[in-house]
Short mmCIF file of N, CA, C and O in Angstrom, two decimals:
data_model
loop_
_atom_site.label_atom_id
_atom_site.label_comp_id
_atom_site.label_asym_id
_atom_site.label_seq_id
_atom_site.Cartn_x
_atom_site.Cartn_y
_atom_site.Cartn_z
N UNK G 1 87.03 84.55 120.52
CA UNK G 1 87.50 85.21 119.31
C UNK G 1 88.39 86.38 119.70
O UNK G 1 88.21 86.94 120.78
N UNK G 2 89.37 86.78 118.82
CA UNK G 2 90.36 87.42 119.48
C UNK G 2 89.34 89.15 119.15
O UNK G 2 88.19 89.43 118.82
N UNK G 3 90.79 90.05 119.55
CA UNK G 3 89.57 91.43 119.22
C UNK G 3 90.01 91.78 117.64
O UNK G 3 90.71 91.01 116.98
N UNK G 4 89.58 92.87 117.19
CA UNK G 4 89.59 93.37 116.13
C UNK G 4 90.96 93.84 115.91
O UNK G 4 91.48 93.74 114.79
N UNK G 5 91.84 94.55 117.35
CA UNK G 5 93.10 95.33 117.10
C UNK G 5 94.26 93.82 116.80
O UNK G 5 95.17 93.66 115.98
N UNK G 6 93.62 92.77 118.06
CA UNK G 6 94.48 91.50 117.52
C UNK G 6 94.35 91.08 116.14
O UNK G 6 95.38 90.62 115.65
N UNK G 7 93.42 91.12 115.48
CA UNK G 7 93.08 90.10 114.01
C UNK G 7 93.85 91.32 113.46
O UNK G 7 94.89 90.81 113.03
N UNK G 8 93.93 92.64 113.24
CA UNK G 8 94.57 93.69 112.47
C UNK G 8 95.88 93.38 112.92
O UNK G 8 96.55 93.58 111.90
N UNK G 9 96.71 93.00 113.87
CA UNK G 9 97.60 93.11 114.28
C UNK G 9 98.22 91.74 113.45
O UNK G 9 99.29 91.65 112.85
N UNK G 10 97.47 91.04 113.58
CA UNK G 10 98.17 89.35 112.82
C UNK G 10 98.10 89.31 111.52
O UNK G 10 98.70 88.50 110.82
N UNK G 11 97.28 90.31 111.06
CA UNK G 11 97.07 90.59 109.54
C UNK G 11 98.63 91.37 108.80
O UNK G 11 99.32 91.06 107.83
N UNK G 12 98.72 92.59 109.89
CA UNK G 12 100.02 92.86 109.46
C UNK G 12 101.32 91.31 109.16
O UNK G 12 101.82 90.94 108.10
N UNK G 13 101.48 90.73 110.60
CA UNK G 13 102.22 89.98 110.81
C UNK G 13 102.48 89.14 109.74
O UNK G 13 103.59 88.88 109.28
N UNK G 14 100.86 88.54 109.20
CA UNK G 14 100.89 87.38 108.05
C UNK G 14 101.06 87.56 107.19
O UNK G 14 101.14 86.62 106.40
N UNK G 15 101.25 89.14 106.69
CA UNK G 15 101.55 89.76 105.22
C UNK G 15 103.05 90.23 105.78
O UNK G 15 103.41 91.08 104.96
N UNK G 16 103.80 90.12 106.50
CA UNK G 16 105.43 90.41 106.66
C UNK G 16 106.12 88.72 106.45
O UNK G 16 107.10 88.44 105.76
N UNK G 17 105.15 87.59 107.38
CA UNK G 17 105.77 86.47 106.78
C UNK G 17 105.71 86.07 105.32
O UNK G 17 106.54 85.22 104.95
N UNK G 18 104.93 86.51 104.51
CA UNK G 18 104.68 85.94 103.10
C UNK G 18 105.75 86.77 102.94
O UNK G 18 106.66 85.95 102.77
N UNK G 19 106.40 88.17 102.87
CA UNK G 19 107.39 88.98 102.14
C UNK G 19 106.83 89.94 101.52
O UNK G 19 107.57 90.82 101.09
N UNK G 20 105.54 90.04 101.33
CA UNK G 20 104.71 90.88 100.13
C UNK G 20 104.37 91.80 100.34
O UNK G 20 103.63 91.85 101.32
N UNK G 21 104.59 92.84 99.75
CA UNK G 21 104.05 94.14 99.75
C UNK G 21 102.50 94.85 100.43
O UNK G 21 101.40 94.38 100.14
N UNK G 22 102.65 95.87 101.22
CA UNK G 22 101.04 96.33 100.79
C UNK G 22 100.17 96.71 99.89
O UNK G 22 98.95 96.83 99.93
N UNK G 23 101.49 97.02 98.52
CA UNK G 23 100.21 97.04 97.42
C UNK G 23 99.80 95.44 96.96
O UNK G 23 98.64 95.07 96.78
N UNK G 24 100.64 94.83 96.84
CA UNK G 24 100.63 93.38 96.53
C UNK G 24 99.73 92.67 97.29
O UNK G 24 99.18 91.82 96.60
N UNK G 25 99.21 92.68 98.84
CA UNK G 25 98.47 92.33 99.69
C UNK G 25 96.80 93.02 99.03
O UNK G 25 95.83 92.31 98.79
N UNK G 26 96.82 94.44 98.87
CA UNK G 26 95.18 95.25 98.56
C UNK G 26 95.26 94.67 97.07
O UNK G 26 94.08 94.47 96.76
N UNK G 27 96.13 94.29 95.94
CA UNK G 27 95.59 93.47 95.14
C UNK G 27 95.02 91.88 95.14
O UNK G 27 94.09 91.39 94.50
N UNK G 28 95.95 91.29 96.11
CA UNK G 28 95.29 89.54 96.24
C UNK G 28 93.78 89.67 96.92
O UNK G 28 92.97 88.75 97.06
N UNK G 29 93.64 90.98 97.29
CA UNK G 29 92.55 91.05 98.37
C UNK G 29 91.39 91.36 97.50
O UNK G 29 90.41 90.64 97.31
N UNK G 30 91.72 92.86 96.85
CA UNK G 30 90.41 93.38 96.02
C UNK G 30 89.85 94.56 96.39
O UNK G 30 88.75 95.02 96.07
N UNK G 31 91.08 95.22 97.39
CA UNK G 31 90.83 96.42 97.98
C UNK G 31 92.14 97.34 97.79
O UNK G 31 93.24 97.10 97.28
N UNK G 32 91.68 98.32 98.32
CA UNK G 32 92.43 99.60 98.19
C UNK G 32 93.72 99.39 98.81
O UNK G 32 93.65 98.85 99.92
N UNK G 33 95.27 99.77 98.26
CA UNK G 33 96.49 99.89 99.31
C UNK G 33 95.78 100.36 100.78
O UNK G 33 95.75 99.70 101.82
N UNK G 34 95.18 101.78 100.52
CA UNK G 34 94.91 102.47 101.54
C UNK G 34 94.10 101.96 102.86
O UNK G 34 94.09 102.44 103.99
N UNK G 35 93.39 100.77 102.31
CA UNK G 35 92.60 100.00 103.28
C UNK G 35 93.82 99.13 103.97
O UNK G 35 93.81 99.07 105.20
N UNK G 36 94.50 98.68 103.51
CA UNK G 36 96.01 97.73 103.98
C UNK G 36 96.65 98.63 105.41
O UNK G 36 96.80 98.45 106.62
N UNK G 37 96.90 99.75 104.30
CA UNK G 37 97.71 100.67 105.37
C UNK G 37 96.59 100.73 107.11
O UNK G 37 96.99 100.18 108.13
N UNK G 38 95.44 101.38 107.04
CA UNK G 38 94.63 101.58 107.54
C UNK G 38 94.16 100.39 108.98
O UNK G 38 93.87 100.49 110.18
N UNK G 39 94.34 99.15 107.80
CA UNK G 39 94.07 97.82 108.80
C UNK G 39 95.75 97.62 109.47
O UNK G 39 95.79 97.44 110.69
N UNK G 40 96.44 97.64 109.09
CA UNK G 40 98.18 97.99 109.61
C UNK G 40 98.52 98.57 110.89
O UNK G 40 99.34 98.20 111.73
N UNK G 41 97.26 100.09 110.84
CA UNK G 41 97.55 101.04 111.63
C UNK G 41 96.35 100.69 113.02
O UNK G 41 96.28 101.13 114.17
N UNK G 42 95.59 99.76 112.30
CA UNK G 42 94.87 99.11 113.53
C UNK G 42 93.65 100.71 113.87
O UNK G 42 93.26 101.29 114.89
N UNK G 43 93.45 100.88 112.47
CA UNK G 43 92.30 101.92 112.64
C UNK G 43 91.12 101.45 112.74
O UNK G 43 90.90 100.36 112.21
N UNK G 44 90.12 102.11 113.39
CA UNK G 44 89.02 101.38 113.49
C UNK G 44 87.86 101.63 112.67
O UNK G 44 86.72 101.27 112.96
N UNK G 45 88.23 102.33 111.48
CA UNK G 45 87.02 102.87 111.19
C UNK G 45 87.46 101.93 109.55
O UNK G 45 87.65 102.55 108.51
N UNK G 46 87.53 100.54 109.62
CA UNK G 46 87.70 100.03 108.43
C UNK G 46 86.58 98.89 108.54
O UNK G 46 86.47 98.29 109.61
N UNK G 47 85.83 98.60 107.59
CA UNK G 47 84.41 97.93 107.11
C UNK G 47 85.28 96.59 107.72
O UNK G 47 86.48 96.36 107.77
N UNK G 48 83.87 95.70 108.24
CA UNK G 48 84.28 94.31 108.40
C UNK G 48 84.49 93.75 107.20
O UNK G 48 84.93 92.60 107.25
N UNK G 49 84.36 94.08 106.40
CA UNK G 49 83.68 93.06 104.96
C UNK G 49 85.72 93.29 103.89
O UNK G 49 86.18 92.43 103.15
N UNK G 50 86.43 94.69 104.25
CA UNK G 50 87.75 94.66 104.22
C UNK G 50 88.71 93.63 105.10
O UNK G 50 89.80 93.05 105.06
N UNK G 51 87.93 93.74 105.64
CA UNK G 51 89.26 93.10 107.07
C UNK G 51 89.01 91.36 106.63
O UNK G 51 89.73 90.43 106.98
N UNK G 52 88.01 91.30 105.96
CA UNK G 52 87.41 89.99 105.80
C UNK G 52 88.23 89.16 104.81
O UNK G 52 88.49 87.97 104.66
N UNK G 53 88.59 90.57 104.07
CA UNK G 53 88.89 90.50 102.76
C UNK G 53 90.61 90.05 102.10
O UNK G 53 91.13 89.62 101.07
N UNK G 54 90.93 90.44 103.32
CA UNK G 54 92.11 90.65 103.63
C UNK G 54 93.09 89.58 104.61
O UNK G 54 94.29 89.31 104.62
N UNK G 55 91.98 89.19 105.35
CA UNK G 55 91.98 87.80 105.73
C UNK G 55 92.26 86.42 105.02
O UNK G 55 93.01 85.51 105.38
N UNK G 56 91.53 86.51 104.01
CA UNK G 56 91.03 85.75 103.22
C UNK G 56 92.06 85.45 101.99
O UNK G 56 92.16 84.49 101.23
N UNK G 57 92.64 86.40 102.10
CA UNK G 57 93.92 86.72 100.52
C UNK G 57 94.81 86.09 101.85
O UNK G 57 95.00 84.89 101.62
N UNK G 58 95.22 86.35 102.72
CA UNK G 58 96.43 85.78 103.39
C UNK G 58 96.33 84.55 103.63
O UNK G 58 97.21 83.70 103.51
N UNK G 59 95.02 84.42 104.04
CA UNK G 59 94.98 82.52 104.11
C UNK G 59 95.33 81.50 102.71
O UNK G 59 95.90 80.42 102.57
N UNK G 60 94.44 82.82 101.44
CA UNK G 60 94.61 81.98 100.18
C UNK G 60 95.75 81.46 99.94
O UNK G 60 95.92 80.34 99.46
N UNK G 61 97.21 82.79 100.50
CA UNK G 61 98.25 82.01 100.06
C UNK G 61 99.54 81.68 100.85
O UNK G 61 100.72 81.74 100.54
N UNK G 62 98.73 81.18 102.31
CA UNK G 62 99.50 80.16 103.03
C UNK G 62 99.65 80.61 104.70
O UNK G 62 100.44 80.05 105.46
N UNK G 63 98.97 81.42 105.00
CA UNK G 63 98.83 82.11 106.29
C UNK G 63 97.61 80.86 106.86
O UNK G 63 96.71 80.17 106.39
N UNK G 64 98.39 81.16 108.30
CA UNK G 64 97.36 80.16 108.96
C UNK G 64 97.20 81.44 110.57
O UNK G 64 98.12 81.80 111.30
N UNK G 65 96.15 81.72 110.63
CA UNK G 65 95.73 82.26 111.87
C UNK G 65 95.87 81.94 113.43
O UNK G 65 94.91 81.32 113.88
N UNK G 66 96.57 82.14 114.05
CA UNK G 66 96.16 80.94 115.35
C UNK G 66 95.67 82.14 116.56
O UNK G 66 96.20 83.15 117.04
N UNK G 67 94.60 81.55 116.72
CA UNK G 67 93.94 82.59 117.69
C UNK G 67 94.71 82.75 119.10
O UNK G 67 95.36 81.81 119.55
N UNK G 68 94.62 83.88 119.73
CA UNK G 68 95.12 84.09 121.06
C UNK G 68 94.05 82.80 122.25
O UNK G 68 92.97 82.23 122.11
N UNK G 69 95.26 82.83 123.52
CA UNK G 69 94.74 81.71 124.24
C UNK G 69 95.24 82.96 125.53
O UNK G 69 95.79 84.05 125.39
N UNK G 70 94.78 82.24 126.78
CA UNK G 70 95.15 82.72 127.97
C UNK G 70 96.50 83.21 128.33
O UNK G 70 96.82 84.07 129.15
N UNK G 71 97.04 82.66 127.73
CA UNK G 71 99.04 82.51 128.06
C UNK G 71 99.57 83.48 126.72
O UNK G 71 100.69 83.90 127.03
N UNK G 72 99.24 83.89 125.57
CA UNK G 72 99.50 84.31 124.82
C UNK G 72 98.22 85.12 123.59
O UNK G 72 97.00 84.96 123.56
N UNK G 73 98.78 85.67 123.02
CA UNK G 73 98.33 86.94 121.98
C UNK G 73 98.02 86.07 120.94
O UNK G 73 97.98 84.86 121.18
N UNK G 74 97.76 86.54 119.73
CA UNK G 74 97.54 85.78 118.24
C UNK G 74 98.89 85.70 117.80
O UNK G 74 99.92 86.31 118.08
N UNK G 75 98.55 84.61 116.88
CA UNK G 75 100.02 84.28 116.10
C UNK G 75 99.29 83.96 114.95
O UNK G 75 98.10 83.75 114.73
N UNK G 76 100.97 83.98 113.82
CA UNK G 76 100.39 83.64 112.52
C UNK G 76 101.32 82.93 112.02
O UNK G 76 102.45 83.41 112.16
N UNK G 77 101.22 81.64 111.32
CA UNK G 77 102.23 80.72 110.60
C UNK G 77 102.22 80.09 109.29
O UNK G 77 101.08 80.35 108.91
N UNK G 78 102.68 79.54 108.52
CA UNK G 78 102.73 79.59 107.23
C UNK G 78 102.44 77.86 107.16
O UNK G 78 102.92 76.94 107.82
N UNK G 79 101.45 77.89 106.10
CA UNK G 79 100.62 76.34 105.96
C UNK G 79 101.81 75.69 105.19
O UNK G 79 102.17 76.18 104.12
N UNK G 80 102.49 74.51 105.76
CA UNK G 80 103.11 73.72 105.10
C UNK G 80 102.49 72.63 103.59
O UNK G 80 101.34 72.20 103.52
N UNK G 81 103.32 72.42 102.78
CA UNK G 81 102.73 72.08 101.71
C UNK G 81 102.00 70.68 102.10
O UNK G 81 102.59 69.91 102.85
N UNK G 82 100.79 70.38 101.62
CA UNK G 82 100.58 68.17 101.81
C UNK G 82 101.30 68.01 100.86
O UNK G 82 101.53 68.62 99.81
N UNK G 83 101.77 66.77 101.54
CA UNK G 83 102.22 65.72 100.57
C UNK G 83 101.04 65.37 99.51
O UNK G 83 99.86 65.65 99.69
N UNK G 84 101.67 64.58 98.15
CA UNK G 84 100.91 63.96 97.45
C UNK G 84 100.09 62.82 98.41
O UNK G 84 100.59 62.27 99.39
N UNK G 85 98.57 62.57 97.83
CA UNK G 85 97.81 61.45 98.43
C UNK G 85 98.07 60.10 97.59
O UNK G 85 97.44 59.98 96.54
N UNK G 86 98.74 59.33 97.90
CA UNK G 86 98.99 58.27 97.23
C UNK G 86 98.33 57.47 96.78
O UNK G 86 98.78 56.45 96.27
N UNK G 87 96.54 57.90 96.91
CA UNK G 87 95.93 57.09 96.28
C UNK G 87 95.56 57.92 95.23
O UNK G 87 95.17 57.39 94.19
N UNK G 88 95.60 59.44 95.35
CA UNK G 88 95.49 60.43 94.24
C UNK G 88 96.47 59.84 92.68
O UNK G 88 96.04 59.70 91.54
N UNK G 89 97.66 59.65 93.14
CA UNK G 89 98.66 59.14 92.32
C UNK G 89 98.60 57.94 91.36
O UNK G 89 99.39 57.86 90.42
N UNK G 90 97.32 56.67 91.68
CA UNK G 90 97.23 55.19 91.08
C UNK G 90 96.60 55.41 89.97
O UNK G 90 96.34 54.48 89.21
#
């Protein structure tokens, strides 16, 4: 599991690929701007249960996490749409 400064660090990242604001991010989330800024700044004195929170709003709308490996840091990428299921469609 990556560390805490990495997951804060990709959190920024995944809220610069969507385009969206930090107030726009502490509303999809359910928390404070100030907690945004805070997790941004890679402070440590922010509740797991924020960072969780915040996580969770970026995945909702299209962030995909990819954990750090030996050769590289965390990354973050944007969930491509599925196709229709064509048996959904009959």
């Amino acid at each position: 599991m990556d560390s805490t400064t990495d997951i804060m660090v990709a959190l920024r990242a995944g809220r610069a690929l969507l385009g969206i604001s930090q107030e726009e991010l502490a509303t999809l989330a359910g928390v404070s701007r100030h907690i945004v800024v805070r997790l941004e700044k890679c402070e440590g004195n922010v509740l797991a249960d924020s960072l969780s929170r915040v996580r969770l709003a970026l995945e909702g709308a299209g962030v995909v996490f990819v954990e750090a490996t030996v050769d590289r840091g965390p990354g973050v990428a944007l969930a491509r749409p599925r196709a229709p299921d064509p048996v959904d469609q009959g």
